[in-house]
Amino acid sequence: MLDNVFQKTLRDQKVSGAAWMAGILAITAYVIFLYPVIADQADLQRFIDELPEAIKAIAGGVLDYSTPNGFLSAQFFSMMGPIIFIVYAVIHGSGAIAGEEERGTLALLLSNPVSRRRVLAHKAAALVFGITAGAVVLWIGLAAWSLAAGVALRFGLAAQGCFSLALLGTFFGMLALAAGAATGRRGISSGVAVAVGVTTYLLNAFAPLVSWLEPARLVTPFYYYQGNEPLLHGISFLHAGVLIAASAVLLGCAAWAFERRDLSR
Amino acid sequence: MNAVNRPAIATEGLTKYYGNVRGIEGVDLEVGRGQIFGLLGPNGAGKTTTIRLLLDFIRPTRGSAHVLGMDARRKSVEIRRRAGYLPGELAIYDNLTGVEFFEYVSRLRGKVEPPDLSAICERLDFDTRRKLGTLSRGNKQKAGLIQAIMHKPDLLLLDEPTSGLDPLVQEQVHGLLREAASRGATVFLSSHILSEVEELCERVGIVREGRMIAVEAVDDLKRRAVRRMTIEFAEPIDAATFERLPGITEIEVRGRQVRCRVVGSLDSVVKAAARFQVENITTEEPGLEEVFIEYYSGGPARNAR
């Protein structure tokens, strides 16, 4: 059905979305089936404990391989997961307005009686929907493969990790959406989002090692994503709230900028 | 005056600069309801800028525009509810079929599919089952026209509507637009082809370098149309035959052939020629530039501003 911009946007992502979710299922299978192999190697945790702090930091901070949740937190949720979700979010966030504008179909869409704000709201909703669906599939994959492999994953905490990842993805999706809505340029939009992503990832990873840099963690989305180690301790409402609020502010900026500018094509 | 009686389009000093680049400058325009109005000018003259301003895609640097009696800026959604638009450089959803595309546009307008959609598609010989991405430029153009016209809007804003269409289809499109006008819709189209505007429109605005240099009835335009005419006679002819005829200049006689430039009606030239045995007459459509030269060389009074 093509009743509105939301449905049209999701329909356009049918193939890419399905591929993305299949990829998530494949990666979760790899990570979960890898766990029993790693857990059997008693020496590994001792080896990890002796690693320099800088190595641990870039690999994701706390490296606790003694439980499935600890292993997942370090092996998947610290780097691979964010990359998968941020890439998806940035591709679709920058495509939402800027992509349609560069293809030239935005003028045709906006010649209908729909306000710019409405188009933006629908595009943002489709973006959040896609990211959330990915997070749900991620949890289903982790849970299903854990059952199949006999891994004692704590499902509730895993769900909170997936939720936190969805929030991180949403933040970067909204960042790309806002940059695209403000400029109409897909390249600028994804460039800004990726630059912010890489910078804040490194800042969050290394700030704890440098005393004067430590407070800087508080401005990185990664801190609010994983600072509380949701896979081990559950999500912090405060941290989740910060990511949600930041995403909402970005969406507000997107609406503000989009409303005020000339369409480029 | 209530909104219904106001002109379909009214602009006051409408000006648009893109940074330092001129879009249009001080355009004052009034288009009455039910008219077919043509915006004539070469590429880059500001035709597309004008249409995009009316649809609030871009915002004026100065001046204002009212469409269907409503402020183009503040009432844009309401205006677009009652307007149909065809972009000049049409980009369309390549992954949709015609059926899906028209359904989508209908839903965005909060309507079910228009009942006479299939009739319009049939008239334009448009295959709605194919993916739009697989269509030729001309067929995509048809899809763009159909979505603009199918919901019977009060105002059609068409940017170069017949570009890329073969003459037969152009004729059908002209028919559809005349029908729209006859049921009371206003048609505002841009073109860089004089003959199209002459054939279709009642009034024409001539734009050049961002300025509206003249607005007048097509009949007046025709009265002053410039044509180059070549007449071949059966035997050599005397140039004096054609001299002093009204509107005729630049007479060139080469044996049996006479070439000249005629402004307005061809009647006197044809009648003068008919006294001899004529083998062939050809007339050349004047280029836009020639029309403009006419306006620049202090032609007849202009009522543009």
PDB file of C-alpha atoms in Angstrom, chain B residues 56-257:
ATOM      1  CA  ASP B  56       6.747  27.906  -2.327  1.00  0.00           C
ATOM      2  CA  PHE B  57       9.644  25.624  -3.287  1.00  0.00           C
ATOM      3  CA  ILE B  58      11.791  28.729  -3.138  1.00  0.00           C
ATOM      4  CA  ARG B  59      11.196  31.988  -1.309  1.00  0.00           C
ATOM      5  CA  PRO B  60      11.234  35.422  -2.904  1.00  0.00           C
ATOM      6  CA  THR B  61      14.028  37.838  -2.178  1.00  0.00           C
ATOM      7  CA  ARG B  62      11.503  40.652  -2.546  1.00  0.00           C
ATOM      8  CA  GLY B  63       7.907  41.026  -3.570  1.00  0.00           C
ATOM      9  CA  SER B  64       4.950  38.773  -3.084  1.00  0.00           C
ATOM     10  CA  ALA B  65       2.784  36.298  -4.915  1.00  0.00           C
ATOM     11  CA  HIS B  66      -0.840  35.328  -4.513  1.00  0.00           C
ATOM     12  CA  VAL B  67      -2.150  32.139  -6.030  1.00  0.00           C
ATOM     13  CA  LEU B  68      -5.892  31.441  -6.223  1.00  0.00           C
ATOM     14  CA  GLY B  69      -6.332  34.452  -3.956  1.00  0.00           C
ATOM     15  CA  MET B  70      -4.047  33.006  -1.274  1.00  0.00           C
ATOM     16  CA  ASP B  71      -0.617  34.058  -0.109  1.00  0.00           C
ATOM     17  CA  ALA B  72       1.894  31.772  -1.820  1.00  0.00           C
ATOM     18  CA  ARG B  73       4.033  31.553   1.253  1.00  0.00           C
ATOM     19  CA  ARG B  74       1.556  31.117   4.100  1.00  0.00           C
ATOM     20  CA  LYS B  75      -1.162  29.133   2.329  1.00  0.00           C
ATOM     21  CA  SER B  76       1.084  26.904   0.284  1.00  0.00           C
ATOM     22  CA  VAL B  77      -0.460  23.588   1.314  1.00  0.00           C
ATOM     23  CA  GLU B  78      -3.940  24.904   0.562  1.00  0.00           C
ATOM     24  CA  ILE B  79      -2.734  26.201  -2.816  1.00  0.00           C
ATOM     25  CA  ARG B  80      -1.133  22.887  -3.664  1.00  0.00           C
ATOM     26  CA  ARG B  81      -4.351  21.087  -2.754  1.00  0.00           C
ATOM     27  CA  ARG B  82      -5.972  22.921  -5.642  1.00  0.00           C
ATOM     28  CA  ALA B  83      -3.048  23.001  -8.061  1.00  0.00           C
ATOM     29  CA  GLY B  84      -1.367  20.472 -10.308  1.00  0.00           C
ATOM     30  CA  TYR B  85       2.309  20.775 -11.136  1.00  0.00           C
ATOM     31  CA  LEU B  86       4.621  19.386 -13.737  1.00  0.00           C
ATOM     32  CA  PRO B  87       8.318  20.077 -13.092  1.00  0.00           C
ATOM     33  CA  GLY B  88      10.549  21.102 -15.954  1.00  0.00           C
ATOM     34  CA  GLU B  89      13.235  18.550 -15.339  1.00  0.00           C
ATOM     35  CA  LEU B  90      10.932  15.746 -14.421  1.00  0.00           C
ATOM     36  CA  ALA B  91      12.357  13.161 -12.044  1.00  0.00           C
ATOM     37  CA  ILE B  92       9.941  10.482 -11.075  1.00  0.00           C
ATOM     38  CA  TYR B  93       9.820   7.440  -8.801  1.00  0.00           C
ATOM     39  CA  ASP B  94      11.534   4.899 -11.017  1.00  0.00           C
ATOM     40  CA  ASN B  95      10.656   1.951  -8.805  1.00  0.00           C
ATOM     41  CA  LEU B  96       6.904   2.462  -9.056  1.00  0.00           C
ATOM     42  CA  THR B  97       4.600   1.420 -11.860  1.00  0.00           C
ATOM     43  CA  GLY B  98       2.257   3.996 -13.326  1.00  0.00           C
ATOM     44  CA  VAL B  99      -0.649   2.492 -11.384  1.00  0.00           C
ATOM     45  CA  GLU B 100       1.256   2.695  -8.094  1.00  0.00           C
ATOM     46  CA  PHE B 101       2.472   6.213  -8.794  1.00  0.00           C
ATOM     47  CA  PHE B 102      -0.992   7.558  -9.533  1.00  0.00           C
ATOM     48  CA  GLU B 103      -2.357   5.738  -6.484  1.00  0.00           C
ATOM     49  CA  TYR B 104       0.330   7.308  -4.306  1.00  0.00           C
ATOM     50  CA  VAL B 105      -0.339  10.811  -5.599  1.00  0.00           C
ATOM     51  CA  SER B 106      -4.083  10.308  -5.117  1.00  0.00           C
ATOM     52  CA  ARG B 107      -3.584   9.195  -1.529  1.00  0.00           C
ATOM     53  CA  LEU B 108      -1.317  12.145  -0.804  1.00  0.00           C
ATOM     54  CA  ARG B 109      -4.213  14.266  -1.951  1.00  0.00           C
ATOM     55  CA  GLY B 110      -6.487  12.328   0.353  1.00  0.00           C
ATOM     56  CA  LYS B 111      -8.578  11.077  -2.486  1.00  0.00           C
ATOM     57  CA  VAL B 112      -9.392   7.815  -4.151  1.00  0.00           C
ATOM     58  CA  GLU B 113      -8.134   7.422  -7.652  1.00  0.00           C
ATOM     59  CA  PRO B 114      -9.865   9.789 -10.060  1.00  0.00           C
ATOM     60  CA  PRO B 115     -12.559   7.976 -12.032  1.00  0.00           C
ATOM     61  CA  ASP B 116     -11.394   9.225 -15.417  1.00  0.00           C
ATOM     62  CA  LEU B 117      -7.738   8.361 -14.867  1.00  0.00           C
ATOM     63  CA  SER B 118      -7.883   5.384 -17.188  1.00  0.00           C
ATOM     64  CA  ALA B 119      -9.530   7.524 -19.857  1.00  0.00           C
ATOM     65  CA  ILE B 120      -6.698  10.078 -19.672  1.00  0.00           C
ATOM     66  CA  CYS B 121      -4.089   7.319 -19.797  1.00  0.00           C
ATOM     67  CA  GLU B 122      -5.790   5.826 -22.802  1.00  0.00           C
ATOM     68  CA  ARG B 123      -5.919   9.146 -24.603  1.00  0.00           C
ATOM     69  CA  LEU B 124      -2.226   9.663 -24.099  1.00  0.00           C
ATOM     70  CA  ASP B 125      -1.542   6.013 -24.871  1.00  0.00           C
ATOM     71  CA  PHE B 126       0.191   5.554 -21.526  1.00  0.00           C
ATOM     72  CA  ASP B 127       0.908   2.059 -20.224  1.00  0.00           C
ATOM     73  CA  THR B 128       0.297   2.176 -16.460  1.00  0.00           C
ATOM     74  CA  ARG B 129       1.592  -1.314 -15.739  1.00  0.00           C
ATOM     75  CA  ARG B 130       5.231  -0.642 -16.539  1.00  0.00           C
ATOM     76  CA  LYS B 131       7.759   0.561 -14.009  1.00  0.00           C
ATOM     77  CA  LEU B 132       8.336   4.254 -14.545  1.00  0.00           C
ATOM     78  CA  GLY B 133      12.095   3.680 -14.595  1.00  0.00           C
ATOM     79  CA  THR B 134      11.786   1.613 -17.757  1.00  0.00           C
ATOM     80  CA  LEU B 135       9.931   4.316 -19.677  1.00  0.00           C
ATOM     81  CA  SER B 136      11.295   6.639 -22.336  1.00  0.00           C
ATOM     82  CA  ARG B 137      11.612  10.339 -21.561  1.00  0.00           C
ATOM     83  CA  GLY B 138       8.434  11.089 -23.465  1.00  0.00           C
ATOM     84  CA  ASN B 139       6.457   8.467 -21.568  1.00  0.00           C
ATOM     85  CA  LYS B 140       7.763   9.689 -18.226  1.00  0.00           C
ATOM     86  CA  GLN B 141       6.639  13.147 -19.269  1.00  0.00           C
ATOM     87  CA  LYS B 142       3.187  11.715 -19.886  1.00  0.00           C
ATOM     88  CA  ALA B 143       3.151  10.238 -16.376  1.00  0.00           C
ATOM     89  CA  GLY B 144       4.097  13.638 -14.984  1.00  0.00           C
ATOM     90  CA  LEU B 145       1.333  15.338 -16.965  1.00  0.00           C
ATOM     91  CA  ILE B 146      -1.254  12.778 -15.936  1.00  0.00           C
ATOM     92  CA  GLN B 147      -0.511  13.156 -12.232  1.00  0.00           C
ATOM     93  CA  ALA B 148      -0.764  16.938 -12.593  1.00  0.00           C
ATOM     94  CA  ILE B 149      -4.046  16.938 -14.419  1.00  0.00           C
ATOM     95  CA  MET B 150      -5.892  13.853 -13.160  1.00  0.00           C
ATOM     96  CA  HIS B 151      -7.393  15.334 -10.004  1.00  0.00           C
ATOM     97  CA  LYS B 152      -8.958  18.225 -11.920  1.00  0.00           C
ATOM     98  CA  PRO B 153      -7.078  21.054 -10.206  1.00  0.00           C
ATOM     99  CA  ASP B 154      -8.213  24.669 -10.359  1.00  0.00           C
ATOM    100  CA  LEU B 155      -4.746  25.684 -11.475  1.00  0.00           C
ATOM    101  CA  LEU B 156      -2.185  23.868 -13.573  1.00  0.00           C
ATOM    102  CA  LEU B 157       1.432  24.988 -13.292  1.00  0.00           C
ATOM    103  CA  LEU B 158       3.314  23.297 -16.078  1.00  0.00           C
ATOM    104  CA  ASP B 159       7.000  23.830 -16.745  1.00  0.00           C
ATOM    105  CA  GLU B 160       7.670  23.043 -20.403  1.00  0.00           C
ATOM    106  CA  PRO B 161       4.798  20.553 -20.554  1.00  0.00           C
ATOM    107  CA  THR B 162       5.306  19.228 -24.042  1.00  0.00           C
ATOM    108  CA  SER B 163       9.073  18.960 -24.119  1.00  0.00           C
ATOM    109  CA  GLY B 164      10.145  15.494 -25.176  1.00  0.00           C
ATOM    110  CA  LEU B 165       6.747  14.607 -26.589  1.00  0.00           C
ATOM    111  CA  ASP B 166       6.212  13.771 -30.226  1.00  0.00           C
ATOM    112  CA  PRO B 167       3.916  16.112 -32.187  1.00  0.00           C
ATOM    113  CA  LEU B 168       0.946  13.782 -32.071  1.00  0.00           C
ATOM    114  CA  VAL B 169       1.046  13.506 -28.295  1.00  0.00           C
ATOM    115  CA  GLN B 170       1.695  17.260 -28.015  1.00  0.00           C
ATOM    116  CA  GLU B 171      -1.557  17.787 -29.834  1.00  0.00           C
ATOM    117  CA  GLN B 172      -3.362  15.496 -27.377  1.00  0.00           C
ATOM    118  CA  VAL B 173      -1.835  17.319 -24.446  1.00  0.00           C
ATOM    119  CA  HIS B 174      -2.981  20.626 -25.893  1.00  0.00           C
ATOM    120  CA  GLY B 175      -6.460  19.113 -26.129  1.00  0.00           C
ATOM    121  CA  LEU B 176      -6.402  18.072 -22.468  1.00  0.00           C
ATOM    122  CA  LEU B 177      -5.269  21.530 -21.410  1.00  0.00           C
ATOM    123  CA  ARG B 178      -7.966  23.247 -23.463  1.00  0.00           C
ATOM    124  CA  GLU B 179     -10.554  20.985 -21.848  1.00  0.00           C
ATOM    125  CA  ALA B 180      -9.202  21.854 -18.416  1.00  0.00           C
ATOM    126  CA  ALA B 181      -9.505  25.549 -19.243  1.00  0.00           C
ATOM    127  CA  SER B 182     -12.992  25.109 -20.607  1.00  0.00           C
ATOM    128  CA  ARG B 183     -14.170  23.653 -17.302  1.00  0.00           C
ATOM    129  CA  GLY B 184     -12.772  26.761 -15.589  1.00  0.00           C
ATOM    130  CA  ALA B 185      -9.235  25.746 -14.654  1.00  0.00           C
ATOM    131  CA  THR B 186      -6.386  28.179 -15.138  1.00  0.00           C
ATOM    132  CA  VAL B 187      -3.420  26.851 -17.072  1.00  0.00           C
ATOM    133  CA  PHE B 188      -0.062  28.527 -16.528  1.00  0.00           C
ATOM    134  CA  LEU B 189       2.650  27.030 -18.638  1.00  0.00           C
ATOM    135  CA  SER B 190       6.157  27.895 -19.658  1.00  0.00           C
ATOM    136  CA  SER B 191       7.626  27.313 -23.047  1.00  0.00           C
ATOM    137  CA  HIS B 192      10.473  28.421 -25.205  1.00  0.00           C
ATOM    138  CA  ILE B 193       8.581  27.595 -28.368  1.00  0.00           C
ATOM    139  CA  LEU B 194       6.655  30.492 -29.834  1.00  0.00           C
ATOM    140  CA  SER B 195       4.383  28.381 -32.026  1.00  0.00           C
ATOM    141  CA  GLU B 196       3.218  26.302 -29.093  1.00  0.00           C
ATOM    142  CA  VAL B 197       2.332  29.328 -27.070  1.00  0.00           C
ATOM    143  CA  GLU B 198       0.610  30.905 -30.050  1.00  0.00           C
ATOM    144  CA  GLU B 199      -1.454  27.830 -30.653  1.00  0.00           C
ATOM    145  CA  LEU B 200      -2.462  27.122 -27.078  1.00  0.00           C
ATOM    146  CA  CYS B 201      -2.490  30.275 -25.037  1.00  0.00           C
ATOM    147  CA  GLU B 202      -4.752  33.277 -24.849  1.00  0.00           C
ATOM    148  CA  ARG B 203      -2.206  35.499 -23.197  1.00  0.00           C
ATOM    149  CA  VAL B 204       1.538  35.444 -23.152  1.00  0.00           C
ATOM    150  CA  GLY B 205       4.124  36.870 -20.846  1.00  0.00           C
ATOM    151  CA  ILE B 206       7.507  37.309 -22.435  1.00  0.00           C
ATOM    152  CA  VAL B 207      10.440  36.944 -20.078  1.00  0.00           C
ATOM    153  CA  ARG B 208      14.003  37.762 -20.783  1.00  0.00           C
ATOM    154  CA  GLU B 209      16.881  37.830 -18.366  1.00  0.00           C
ATOM    155  CA  GLY B 210      14.564  37.643 -15.397  1.00  0.00           C
ATOM    156  CA  ARG B 211      12.284  40.464 -16.433  1.00  0.00           C
ATOM    157  CA  MET B 212       8.778  40.354 -17.808  1.00  0.00           C
ATOM    158  CA  ILE B 213       9.272  42.489 -20.889  1.00  0.00           C
ATOM    159  CA  ALA B 214       5.722  42.214 -22.173  1.00  0.00           C
ATOM    160  CA  VAL B 215       2.372  40.677 -21.391  1.00  0.00           C
ATOM    161  CA  GLU B 216      -0.178  40.591 -24.120  1.00  0.00           C
ATOM    162  CA  ALA B 217      -2.926  38.712 -25.860  1.00  0.00           C
ATOM    163  CA  VAL B 218      -1.744  36.108 -28.312  1.00  0.00           C
ATOM    164  CA  ASP B 219      -3.773  37.772 -31.041  1.00  0.00           C
ATOM    165  CA  ASP B 220      -1.689  40.913 -30.621  1.00  0.00           C
ATOM    166  CA  LEU B 221       1.457  38.869 -30.645  1.00  0.00           C
ATOM    167  CA  LYS B 222       0.410  37.224 -33.875  1.00  0.00           C
ATOM    168  CA  ARG B 223      -0.436  40.582 -35.365  1.00  0.00           C
ATOM    169  CA  ARG B 224       3.174  41.530 -34.907  1.00  0.00           C
ATOM    170  CA  ALA B 225       4.696  38.139 -35.489  1.00  0.00           C
ATOM    171  CA  VAL B 226       7.791  38.269 -37.611  1.00  0.00           C
ATOM    172  CA  ARG B 227       8.145  35.710 -40.337  1.00  0.00           C
ATOM    173  CA  ARG B 228      10.670  35.101 -43.042  1.00  0.00           C
ATOM    174  CA  MET B 229       9.010  34.225 -46.293  1.00  0.00           C
ATOM    175  CA  THR B 230      10.379  32.779 -49.479  1.00  0.00           C
ATOM    176  CA  ILE B 231       8.288  32.805 -52.652  1.00  0.00           C
ATOM    177  CA  GLU B 232       9.284  31.078 -55.852  1.00  0.00           C
ATOM    178  CA  PHE B 233       7.701  32.243 -59.038  1.00  0.00           C
ATOM    179  CA  ALA B 234       7.502  30.591 -62.428  1.00  0.00           C
ATOM    180  CA  GLU B 235       9.490  33.459 -63.944  1.00  0.00           C
ATOM    181  CA  PRO B 236      11.812  36.228 -62.742  1.00  0.00           C
ATOM    182  CA  ILE B 237      10.066  38.880 -60.748  1.00  0.00           C
ATOM    183  CA  ASP B 238      10.510  42.597 -60.147  1.00  0.00           C
ATOM    184  CA  ALA B 239      11.348  43.627 -56.584  1.00  0.00           C
ATOM    185  CA  ALA B 240       9.098  46.665 -56.973  1.00  0.00           C
ATOM    186  CA  THR B 241       6.064  44.377 -56.769  1.00  0.00           C
ATOM    187  CA  PHE B 242       6.658  43.906 -53.076  1.00  0.00           C
ATOM    188  CA  GLU B 243       8.104  47.193 -52.040  1.00  0.00           C
ATOM    189  CA  ARG B 244       5.793  49.498 -50.120  1.00  0.00           C
ATOM    190  CA  LEU B 245       3.576  46.634 -48.956  1.00  0.00           C
ATOM    191  CA  PRO B 246       2.705  47.066 -45.260  1.00  0.00           C
ATOM    192  CA  GLY B 247       4.959  45.218 -42.827  1.00  0.00           C
ATOM    193  CA  ILE B 248       7.376  43.949 -45.422  1.00  0.00           C
ATOM    194  CA  THR B 249      11.118  44.594 -45.179  1.00  0.00           C
ATOM    195  CA  GLU B 250      14.466  43.151 -46.196  1.00  0.00           C
ATOM    196  CA  ILE B 251      13.299  42.203 -49.668  1.00  0.00           C
ATOM    197  CA  GLU B 252      15.812  40.193 -51.610  1.00  0.00           C
ATOM    198  CA  VAL B 253      15.181  39.185 -55.187  1.00  0.00           C
ATOM    199  CA  ARG B 254      17.240  36.497 -56.878  1.00  0.00           C
ATOM    200  CA  GLY B 255      15.863  35.627 -60.230  1.00  0.00           C
ATOM    201  CA  ARG B 256      12.627  33.794 -59.703  1.00  0.00           C
ATOM    202  CA  GLN B 257      12.997  33.779 -55.936  1.00  0.00           C
TER     203      GLN B 257
END
